[in-house]
mmCIF file with all atom_site columns, C-alpha atoms in Angstrom:
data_model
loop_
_atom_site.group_PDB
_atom_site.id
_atom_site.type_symbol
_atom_site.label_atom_id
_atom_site.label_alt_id
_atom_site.label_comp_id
_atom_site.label_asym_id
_atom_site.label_entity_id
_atom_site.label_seq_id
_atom_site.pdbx_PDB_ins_code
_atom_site.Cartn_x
_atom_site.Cartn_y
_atom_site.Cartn_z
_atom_site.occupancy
_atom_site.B_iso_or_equiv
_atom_site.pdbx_formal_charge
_atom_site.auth_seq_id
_atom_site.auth_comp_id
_atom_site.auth_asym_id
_atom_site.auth_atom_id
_atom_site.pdbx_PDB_model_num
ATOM 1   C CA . UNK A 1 1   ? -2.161  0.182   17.529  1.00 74.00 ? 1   UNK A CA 1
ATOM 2   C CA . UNK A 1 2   ? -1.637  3.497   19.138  1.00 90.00 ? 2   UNK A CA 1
ATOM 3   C CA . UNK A 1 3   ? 1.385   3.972   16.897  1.00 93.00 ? 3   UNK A CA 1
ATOM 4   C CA . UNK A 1 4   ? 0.192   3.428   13.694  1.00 95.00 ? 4   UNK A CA 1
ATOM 5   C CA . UNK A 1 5   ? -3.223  5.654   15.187  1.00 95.00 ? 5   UNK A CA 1
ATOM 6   C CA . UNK A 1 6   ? -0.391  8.425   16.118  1.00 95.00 ? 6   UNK A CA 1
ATOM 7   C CA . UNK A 1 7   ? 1.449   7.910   12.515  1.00 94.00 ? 7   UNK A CA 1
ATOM 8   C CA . UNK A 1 8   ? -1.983  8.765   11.059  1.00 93.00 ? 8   UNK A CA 1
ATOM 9   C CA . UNK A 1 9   ? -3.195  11.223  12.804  1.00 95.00 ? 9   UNK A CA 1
ATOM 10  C CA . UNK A 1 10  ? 0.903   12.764  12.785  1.00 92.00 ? 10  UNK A CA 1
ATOM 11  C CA . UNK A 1 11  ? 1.447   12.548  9.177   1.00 86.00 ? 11  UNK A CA 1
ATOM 12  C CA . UNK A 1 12  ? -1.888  11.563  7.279   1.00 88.00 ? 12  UNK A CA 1
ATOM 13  C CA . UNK A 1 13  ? -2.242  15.329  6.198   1.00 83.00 ? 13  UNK A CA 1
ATOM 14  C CA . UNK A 1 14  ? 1.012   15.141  4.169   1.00 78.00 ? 14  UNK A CA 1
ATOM 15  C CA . UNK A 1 15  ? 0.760   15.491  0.683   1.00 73.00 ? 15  UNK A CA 1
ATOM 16  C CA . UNK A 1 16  ? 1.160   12.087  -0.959  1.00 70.00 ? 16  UNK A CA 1
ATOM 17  C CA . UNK A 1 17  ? 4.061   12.070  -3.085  1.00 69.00 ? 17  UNK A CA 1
ATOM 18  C CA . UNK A 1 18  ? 3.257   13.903  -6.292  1.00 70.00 ? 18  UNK A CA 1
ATOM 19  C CA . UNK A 1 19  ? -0.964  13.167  -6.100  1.00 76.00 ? 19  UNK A CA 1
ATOM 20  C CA . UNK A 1 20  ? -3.397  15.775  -5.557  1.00 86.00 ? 20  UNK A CA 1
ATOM 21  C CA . UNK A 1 21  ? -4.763  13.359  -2.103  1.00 90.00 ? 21  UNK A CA 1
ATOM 22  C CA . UNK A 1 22  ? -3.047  13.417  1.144   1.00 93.00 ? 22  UNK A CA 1
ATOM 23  C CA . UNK A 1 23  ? -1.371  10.228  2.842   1.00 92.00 ? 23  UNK A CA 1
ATOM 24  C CA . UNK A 1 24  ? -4.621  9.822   4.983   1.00 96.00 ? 24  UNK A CA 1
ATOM 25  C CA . UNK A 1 25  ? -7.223  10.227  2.118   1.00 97.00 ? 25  UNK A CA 1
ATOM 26  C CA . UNK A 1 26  ? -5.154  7.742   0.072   1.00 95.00 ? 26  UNK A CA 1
ATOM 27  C CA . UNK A 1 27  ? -5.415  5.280   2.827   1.00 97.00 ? 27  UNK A CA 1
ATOM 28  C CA . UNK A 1 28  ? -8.968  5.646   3.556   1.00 98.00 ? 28  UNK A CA 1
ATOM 29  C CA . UNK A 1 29  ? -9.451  5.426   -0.149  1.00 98.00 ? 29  UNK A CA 1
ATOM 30  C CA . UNK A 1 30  ? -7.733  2.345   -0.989  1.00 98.00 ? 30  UNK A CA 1
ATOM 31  C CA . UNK A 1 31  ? -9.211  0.926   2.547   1.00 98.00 ? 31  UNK A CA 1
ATOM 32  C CA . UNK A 1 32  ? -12.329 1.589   1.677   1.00 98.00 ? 32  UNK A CA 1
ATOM 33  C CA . UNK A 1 33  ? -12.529 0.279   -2.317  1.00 98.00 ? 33  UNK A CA 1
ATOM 34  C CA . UNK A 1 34  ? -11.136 -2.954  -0.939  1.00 98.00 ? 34  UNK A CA 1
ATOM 35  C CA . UNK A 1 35  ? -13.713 -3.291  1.699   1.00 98.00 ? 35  UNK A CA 1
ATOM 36  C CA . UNK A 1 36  ? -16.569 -2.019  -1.415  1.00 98.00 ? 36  UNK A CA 1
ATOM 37  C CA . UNK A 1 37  ? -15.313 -5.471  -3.078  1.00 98.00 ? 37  UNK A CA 1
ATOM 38  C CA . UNK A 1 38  ? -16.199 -7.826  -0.253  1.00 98.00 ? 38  UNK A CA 1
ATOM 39  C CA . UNK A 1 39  ? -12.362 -8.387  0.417   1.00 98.00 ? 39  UNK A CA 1
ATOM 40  C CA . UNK A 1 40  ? -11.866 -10.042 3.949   1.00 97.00 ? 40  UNK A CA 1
ATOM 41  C CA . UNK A 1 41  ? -10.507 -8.117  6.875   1.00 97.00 ? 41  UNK A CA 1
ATOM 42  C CA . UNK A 1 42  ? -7.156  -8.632  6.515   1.00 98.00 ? 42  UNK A CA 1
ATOM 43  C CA . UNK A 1 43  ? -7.300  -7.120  2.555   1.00 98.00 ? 43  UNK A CA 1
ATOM 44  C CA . UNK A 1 44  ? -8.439  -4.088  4.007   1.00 98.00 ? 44  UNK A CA 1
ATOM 45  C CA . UNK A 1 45  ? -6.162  -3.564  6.688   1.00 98.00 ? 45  UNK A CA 1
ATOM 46  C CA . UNK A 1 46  ? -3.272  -3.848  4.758   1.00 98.00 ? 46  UNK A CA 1
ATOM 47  C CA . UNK A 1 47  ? -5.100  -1.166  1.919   1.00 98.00 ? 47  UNK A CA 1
ATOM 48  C CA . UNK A 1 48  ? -5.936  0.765   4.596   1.00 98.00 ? 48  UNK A CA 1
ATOM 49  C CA . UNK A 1 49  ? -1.631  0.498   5.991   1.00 98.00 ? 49  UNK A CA 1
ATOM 50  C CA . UNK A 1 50  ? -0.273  -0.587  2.468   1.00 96.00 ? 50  UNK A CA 1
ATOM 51  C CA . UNK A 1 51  ? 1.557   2.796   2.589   1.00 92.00 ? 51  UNK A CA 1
ATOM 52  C CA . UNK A 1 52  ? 2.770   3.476   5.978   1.00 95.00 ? 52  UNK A CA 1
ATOM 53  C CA . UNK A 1 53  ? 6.462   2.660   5.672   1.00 91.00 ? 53  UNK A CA 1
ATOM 54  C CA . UNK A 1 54  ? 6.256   6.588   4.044   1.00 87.00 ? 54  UNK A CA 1
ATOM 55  C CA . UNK A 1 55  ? 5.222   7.358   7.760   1.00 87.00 ? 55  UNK A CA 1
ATOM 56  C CA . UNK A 1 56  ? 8.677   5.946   8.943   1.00 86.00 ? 56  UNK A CA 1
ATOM 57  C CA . UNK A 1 57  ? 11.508  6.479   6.718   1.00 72.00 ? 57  UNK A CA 1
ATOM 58  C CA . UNK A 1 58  ? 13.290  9.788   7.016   1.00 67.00 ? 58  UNK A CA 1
ATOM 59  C CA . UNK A 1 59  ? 13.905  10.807  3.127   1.00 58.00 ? 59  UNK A CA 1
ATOM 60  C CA . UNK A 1 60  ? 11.246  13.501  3.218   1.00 60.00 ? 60  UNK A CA 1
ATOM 61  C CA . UNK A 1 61  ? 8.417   14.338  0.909   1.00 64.00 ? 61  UNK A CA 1
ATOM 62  C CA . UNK A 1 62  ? 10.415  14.855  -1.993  1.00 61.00 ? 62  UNK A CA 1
ATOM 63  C CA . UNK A 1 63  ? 12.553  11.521  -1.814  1.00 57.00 ? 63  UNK A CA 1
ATOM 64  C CA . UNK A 1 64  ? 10.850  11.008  -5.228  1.00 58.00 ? 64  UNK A CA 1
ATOM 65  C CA . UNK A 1 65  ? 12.703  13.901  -6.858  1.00 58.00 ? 65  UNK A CA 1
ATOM 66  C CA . UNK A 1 66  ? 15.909  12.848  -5.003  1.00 59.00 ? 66  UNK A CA 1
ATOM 67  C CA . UNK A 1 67  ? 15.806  10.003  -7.382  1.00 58.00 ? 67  UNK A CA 1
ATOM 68  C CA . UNK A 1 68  ? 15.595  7.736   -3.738  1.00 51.00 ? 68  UNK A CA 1
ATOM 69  C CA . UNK A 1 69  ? 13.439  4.577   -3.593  1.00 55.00 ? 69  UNK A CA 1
ATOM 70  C CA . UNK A 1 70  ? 11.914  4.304   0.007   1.00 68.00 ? 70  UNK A CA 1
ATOM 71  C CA . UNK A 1 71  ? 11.319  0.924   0.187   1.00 77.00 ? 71  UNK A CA 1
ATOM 72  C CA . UNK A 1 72  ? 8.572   1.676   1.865   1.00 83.00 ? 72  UNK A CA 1
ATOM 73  C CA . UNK A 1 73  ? 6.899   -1.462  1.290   1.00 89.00 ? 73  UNK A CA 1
ATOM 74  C CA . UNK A 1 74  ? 9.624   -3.126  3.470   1.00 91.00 ? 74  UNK A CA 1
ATOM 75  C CA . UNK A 1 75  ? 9.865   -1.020  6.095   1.00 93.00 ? 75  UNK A CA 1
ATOM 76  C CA . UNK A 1 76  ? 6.047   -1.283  6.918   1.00 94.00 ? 76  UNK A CA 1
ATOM 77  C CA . UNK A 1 77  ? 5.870   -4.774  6.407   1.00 97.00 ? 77  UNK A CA 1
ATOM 78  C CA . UNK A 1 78  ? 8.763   -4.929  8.749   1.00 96.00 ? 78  UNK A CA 1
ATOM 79  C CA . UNK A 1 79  ? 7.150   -2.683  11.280  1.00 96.00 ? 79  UNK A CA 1
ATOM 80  C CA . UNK A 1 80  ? 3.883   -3.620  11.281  1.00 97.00 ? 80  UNK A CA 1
ATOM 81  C CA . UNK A 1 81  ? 4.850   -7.756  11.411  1.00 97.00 ? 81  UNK A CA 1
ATOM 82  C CA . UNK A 1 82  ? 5.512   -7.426  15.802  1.00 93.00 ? 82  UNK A CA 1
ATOM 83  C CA . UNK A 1 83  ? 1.177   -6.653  15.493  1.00 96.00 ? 83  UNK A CA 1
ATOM 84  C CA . UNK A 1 84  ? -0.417  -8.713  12.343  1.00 97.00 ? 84  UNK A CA 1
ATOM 85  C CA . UNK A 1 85  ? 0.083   -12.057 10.469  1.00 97.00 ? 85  UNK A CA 1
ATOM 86  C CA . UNK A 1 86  ? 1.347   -12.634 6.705   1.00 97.00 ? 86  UNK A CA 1
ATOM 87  C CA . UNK A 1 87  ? -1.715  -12.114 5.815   1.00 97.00 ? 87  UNK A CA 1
ATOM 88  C CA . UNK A 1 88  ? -1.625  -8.311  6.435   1.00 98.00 ? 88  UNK A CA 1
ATOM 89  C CA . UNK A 1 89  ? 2.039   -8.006  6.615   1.00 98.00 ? 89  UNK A CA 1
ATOM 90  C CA . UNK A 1 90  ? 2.435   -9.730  2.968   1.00 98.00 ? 90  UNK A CA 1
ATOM 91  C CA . UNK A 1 91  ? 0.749   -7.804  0.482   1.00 98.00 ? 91  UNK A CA 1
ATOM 92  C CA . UNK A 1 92  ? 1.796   -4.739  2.058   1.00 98.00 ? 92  UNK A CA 1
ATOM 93  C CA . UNK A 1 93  ? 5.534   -6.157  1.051   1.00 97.00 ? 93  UNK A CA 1
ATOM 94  C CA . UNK A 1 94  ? 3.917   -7.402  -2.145  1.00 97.00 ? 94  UNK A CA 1
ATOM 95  C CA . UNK A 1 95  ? 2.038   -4.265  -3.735  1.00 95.00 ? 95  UNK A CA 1
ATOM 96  C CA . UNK A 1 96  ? 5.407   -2.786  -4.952  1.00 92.00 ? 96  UNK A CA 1
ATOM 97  C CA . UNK A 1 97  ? 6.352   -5.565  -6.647  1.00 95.00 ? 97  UNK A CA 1
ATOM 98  C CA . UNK A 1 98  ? 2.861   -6.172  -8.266  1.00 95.00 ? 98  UNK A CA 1
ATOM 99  C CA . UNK A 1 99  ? 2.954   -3.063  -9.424  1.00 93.00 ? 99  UNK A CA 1
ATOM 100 C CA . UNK A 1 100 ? 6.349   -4.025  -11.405 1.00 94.00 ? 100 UNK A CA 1
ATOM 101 C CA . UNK A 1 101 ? 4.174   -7.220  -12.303 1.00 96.00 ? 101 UNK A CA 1
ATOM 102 C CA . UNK A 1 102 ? 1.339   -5.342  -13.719 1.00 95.00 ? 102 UNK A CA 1
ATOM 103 C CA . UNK A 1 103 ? 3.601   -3.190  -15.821 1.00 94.00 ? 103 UNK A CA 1
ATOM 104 C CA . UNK A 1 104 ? 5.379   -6.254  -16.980 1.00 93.00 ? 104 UNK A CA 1
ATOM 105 C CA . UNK A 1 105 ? 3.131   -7.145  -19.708 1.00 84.00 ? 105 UNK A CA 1
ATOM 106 C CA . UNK A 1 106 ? 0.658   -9.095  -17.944 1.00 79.00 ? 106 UNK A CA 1
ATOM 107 C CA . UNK A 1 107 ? -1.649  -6.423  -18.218 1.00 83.00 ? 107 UNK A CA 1
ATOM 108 C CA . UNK A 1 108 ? -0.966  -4.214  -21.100 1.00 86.00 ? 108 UNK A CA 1
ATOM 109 C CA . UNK A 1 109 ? -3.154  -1.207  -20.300 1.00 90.00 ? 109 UNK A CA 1
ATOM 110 C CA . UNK A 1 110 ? -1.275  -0.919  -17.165 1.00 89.00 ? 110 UNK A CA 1
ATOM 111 C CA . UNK A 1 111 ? 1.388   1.293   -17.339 1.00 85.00 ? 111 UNK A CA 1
ATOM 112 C CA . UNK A 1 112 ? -1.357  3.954   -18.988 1.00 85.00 ? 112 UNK A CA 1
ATOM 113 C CA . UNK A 1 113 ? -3.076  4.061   -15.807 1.00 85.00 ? 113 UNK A CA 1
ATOM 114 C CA . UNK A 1 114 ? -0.122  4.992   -13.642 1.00 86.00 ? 114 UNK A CA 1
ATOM 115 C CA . UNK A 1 115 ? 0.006   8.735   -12.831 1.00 82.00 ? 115 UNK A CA 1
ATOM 116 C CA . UNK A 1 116 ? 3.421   10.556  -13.121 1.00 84.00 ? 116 UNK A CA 1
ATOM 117 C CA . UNK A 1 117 ? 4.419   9.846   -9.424  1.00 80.00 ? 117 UNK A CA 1
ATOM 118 C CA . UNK A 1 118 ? 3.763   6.101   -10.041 1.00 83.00 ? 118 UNK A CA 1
ATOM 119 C CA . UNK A 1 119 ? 5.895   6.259   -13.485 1.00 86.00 ? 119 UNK A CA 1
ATOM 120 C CA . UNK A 1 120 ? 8.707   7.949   -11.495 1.00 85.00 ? 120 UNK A CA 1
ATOM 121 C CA . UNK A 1 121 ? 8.579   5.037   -8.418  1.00 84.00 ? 121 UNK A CA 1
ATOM 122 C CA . UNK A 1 122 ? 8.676   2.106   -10.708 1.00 88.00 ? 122 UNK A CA 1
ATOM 123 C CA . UNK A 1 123 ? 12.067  3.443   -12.125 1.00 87.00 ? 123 UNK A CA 1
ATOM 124 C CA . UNK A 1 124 ? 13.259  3.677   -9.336  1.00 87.00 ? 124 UNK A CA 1
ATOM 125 C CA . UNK A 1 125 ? 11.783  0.072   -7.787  1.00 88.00 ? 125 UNK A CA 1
ATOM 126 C CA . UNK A 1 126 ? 13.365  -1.630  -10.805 1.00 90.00 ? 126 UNK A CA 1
ATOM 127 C CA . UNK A 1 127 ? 11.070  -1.488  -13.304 1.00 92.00 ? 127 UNK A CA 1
ATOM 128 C CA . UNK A 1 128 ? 8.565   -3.933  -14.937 1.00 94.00 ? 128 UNK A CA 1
ATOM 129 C CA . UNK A 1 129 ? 9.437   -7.494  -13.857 1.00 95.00 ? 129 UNK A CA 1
ATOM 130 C CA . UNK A 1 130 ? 11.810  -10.307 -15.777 1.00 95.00 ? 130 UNK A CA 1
ATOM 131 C CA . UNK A 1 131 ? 10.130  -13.417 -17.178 1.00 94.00 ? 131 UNK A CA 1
ATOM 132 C CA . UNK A 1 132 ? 11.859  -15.187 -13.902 1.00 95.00 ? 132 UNK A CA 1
ATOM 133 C CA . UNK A 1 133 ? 10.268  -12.518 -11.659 1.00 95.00 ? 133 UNK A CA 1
ATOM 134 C CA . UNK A 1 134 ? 6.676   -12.998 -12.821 1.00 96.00 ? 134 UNK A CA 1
ATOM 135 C CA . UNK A 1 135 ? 6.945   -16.984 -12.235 1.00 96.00 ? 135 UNK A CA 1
ATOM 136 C CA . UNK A 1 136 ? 8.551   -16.239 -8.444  1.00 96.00 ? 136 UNK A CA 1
ATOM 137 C CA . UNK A 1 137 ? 5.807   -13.737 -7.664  1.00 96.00 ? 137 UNK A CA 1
ATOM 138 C CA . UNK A 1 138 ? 2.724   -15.677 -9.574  1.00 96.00 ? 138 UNK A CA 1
ATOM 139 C CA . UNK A 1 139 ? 3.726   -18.466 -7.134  1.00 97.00 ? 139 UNK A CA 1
ATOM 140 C CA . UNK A 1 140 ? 3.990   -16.916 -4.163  1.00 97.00 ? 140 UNK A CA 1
ATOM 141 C CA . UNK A 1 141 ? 0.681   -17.431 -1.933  1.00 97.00 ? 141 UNK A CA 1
ATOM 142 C CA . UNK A 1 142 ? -0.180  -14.094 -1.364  1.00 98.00 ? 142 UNK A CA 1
ATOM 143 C CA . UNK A 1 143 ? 0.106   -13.120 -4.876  1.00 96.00 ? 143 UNK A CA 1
ATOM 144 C CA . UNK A 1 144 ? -3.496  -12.638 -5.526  1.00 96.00 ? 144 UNK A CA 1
ATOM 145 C CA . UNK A 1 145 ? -4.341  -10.171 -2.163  1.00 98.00 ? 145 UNK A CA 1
ATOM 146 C CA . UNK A 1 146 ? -1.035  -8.146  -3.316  1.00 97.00 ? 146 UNK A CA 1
ATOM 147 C CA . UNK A 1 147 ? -2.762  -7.471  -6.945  1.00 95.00 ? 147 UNK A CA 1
ATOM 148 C CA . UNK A 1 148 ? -5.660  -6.359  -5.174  1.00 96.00 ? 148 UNK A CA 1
ATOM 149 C CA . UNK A 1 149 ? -4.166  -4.384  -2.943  1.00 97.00 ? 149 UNK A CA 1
ATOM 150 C CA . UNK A 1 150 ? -1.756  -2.921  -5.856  1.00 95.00 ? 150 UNK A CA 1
ATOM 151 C CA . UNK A 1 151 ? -5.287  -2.042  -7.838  1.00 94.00 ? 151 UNK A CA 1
ATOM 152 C CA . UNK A 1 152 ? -6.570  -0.425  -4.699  1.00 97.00 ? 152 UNK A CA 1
ATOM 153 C CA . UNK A 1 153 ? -3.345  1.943   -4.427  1.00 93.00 ? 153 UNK A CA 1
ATOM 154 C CA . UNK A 1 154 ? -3.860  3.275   -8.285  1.00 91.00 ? 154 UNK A CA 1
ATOM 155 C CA . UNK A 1 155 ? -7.542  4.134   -7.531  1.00 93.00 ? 155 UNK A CA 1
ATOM 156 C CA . UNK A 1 156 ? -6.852  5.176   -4.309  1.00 94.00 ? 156 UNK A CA 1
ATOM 157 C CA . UNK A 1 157 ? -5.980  8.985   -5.699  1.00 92.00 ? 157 UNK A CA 1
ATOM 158 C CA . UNK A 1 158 ? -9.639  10.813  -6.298  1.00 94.00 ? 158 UNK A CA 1
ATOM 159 C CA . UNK A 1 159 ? -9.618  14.491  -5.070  1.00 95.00 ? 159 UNK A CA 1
ATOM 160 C CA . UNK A 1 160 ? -12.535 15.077  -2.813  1.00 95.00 ? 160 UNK A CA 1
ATOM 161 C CA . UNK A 1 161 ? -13.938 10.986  -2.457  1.00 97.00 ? 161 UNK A CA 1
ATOM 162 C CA . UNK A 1 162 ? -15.765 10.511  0.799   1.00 97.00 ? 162 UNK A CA 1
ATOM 163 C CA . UNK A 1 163 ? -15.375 7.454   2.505   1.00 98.00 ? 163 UNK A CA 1
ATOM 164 C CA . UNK A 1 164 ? -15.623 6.266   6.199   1.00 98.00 ? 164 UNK A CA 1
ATOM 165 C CA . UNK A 1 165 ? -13.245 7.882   8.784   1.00 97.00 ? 165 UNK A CA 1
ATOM 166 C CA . UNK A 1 166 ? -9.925  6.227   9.736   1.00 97.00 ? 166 UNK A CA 1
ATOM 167 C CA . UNK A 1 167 ? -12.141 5.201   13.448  1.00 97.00 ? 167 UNK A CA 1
ATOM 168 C CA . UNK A 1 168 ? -14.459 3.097   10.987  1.00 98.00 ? 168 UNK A CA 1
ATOM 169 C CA . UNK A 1 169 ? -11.312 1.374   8.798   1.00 98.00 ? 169 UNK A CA 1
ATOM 170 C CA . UNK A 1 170 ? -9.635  0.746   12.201  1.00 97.00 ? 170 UNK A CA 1
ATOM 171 C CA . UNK A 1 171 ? -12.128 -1.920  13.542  1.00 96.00 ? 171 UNK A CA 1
ATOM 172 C CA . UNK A 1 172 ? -10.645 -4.090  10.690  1.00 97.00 ? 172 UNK A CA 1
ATOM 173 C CA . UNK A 1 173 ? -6.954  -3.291  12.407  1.00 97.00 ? 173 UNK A CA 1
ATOM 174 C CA . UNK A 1 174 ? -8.227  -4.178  15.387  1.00 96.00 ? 174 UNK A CA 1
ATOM 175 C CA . UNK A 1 175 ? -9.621  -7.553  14.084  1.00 95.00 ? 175 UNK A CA 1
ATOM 176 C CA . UNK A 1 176 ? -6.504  -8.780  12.421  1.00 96.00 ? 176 UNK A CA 1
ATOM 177 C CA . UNK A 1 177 ? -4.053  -7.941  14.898  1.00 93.00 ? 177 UNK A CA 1
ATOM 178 C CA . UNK A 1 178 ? -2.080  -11.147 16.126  1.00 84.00 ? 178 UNK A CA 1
ATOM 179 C CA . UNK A 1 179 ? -2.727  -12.904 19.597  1.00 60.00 ? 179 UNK A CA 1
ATOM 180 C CA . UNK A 1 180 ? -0.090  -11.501 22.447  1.00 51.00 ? 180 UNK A CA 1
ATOM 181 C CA . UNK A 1 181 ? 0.678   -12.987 25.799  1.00 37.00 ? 181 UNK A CA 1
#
């Protein structure tokens, strides 16, 4: 916990690729609309650390415009797995490709809500999903907390929201993390 508290408090004022909110408020934001919604703990903590793999890769702030996709969503999941269960760790993995299952067609007002930044990553993350990609991912069990968690990211860009600080939002962290000897 003290590195993803030091990640935050490290890198949470960067600017967050492209949107007018920094990584931090982002968090907080998608943290917080998740835990508005009655979500269970473990929804929250991984809106509250859906993004962190941008804490950890070494591309820089403008990998975006280096036409680079982060994989982000792997890297955290990957990170994160030694301190929380699947059902943290998985729709963290999950939200980029529910993004490229929201923009697939399932939803056809989707790809209007997706600011420019968004637009840009899912060319770069492959995308809208095949036919064959939406059956994989509809089946997978953690489909339906990845959606969520995917929603919460889009909303999660308001300039000047309050929510709860990070030390509120990290009582859930603290609740989910696994059992260690």
């Amino acid at each position: 916990m003290t590195r993803i508290d030091r990640l935050f408090a490290e890198r949470g004022g960067a600017e967050y690729h492209g949107e007018a909110v920094t990584q931090l408020e982002h968090a907080l934001q998608a943290a917080h609309f998740a835990e508005q919604d009655g979500r269970p703990p473990e929804w929250i903590a991984a809106a509250l650390l859906h993004d962190i793999g941008h804490f950890l890769h070494g591309y820089g702030e403008d990998y975006l415009d280096q036409g680079v996709n982060d994989r982000h969503e792997d890297l955290g999941a990957r990170f994160l797995a030694h301190a929380f269960g699947p059902a943290v760790t998985e729709p963290i993995r999950l939200h980029v490709p529910a993004k490229r299952y929201l923009a697939s067609g399932k939803h056809p007002d989707y790809p209007g809500l997706l600011s420019p930044a968004s637009v840009r990553s899912l060319e770069l993350q492959g995308g809208p999903m095949t036919a064959e990609e939406i059956g994989a991912f509809e089946a997978h069990p953690y489909f339906t907390a990845a959606a969520k968690v995917r929603e919460y990211d889009d909303r999660a860009k308001i300039v000047g929201f309050v929510t709860p600080p990070y030390s509120h939002f990290r009582t859930y962290l603290e609740a989910t993390l696994r059992a260690t000897d």
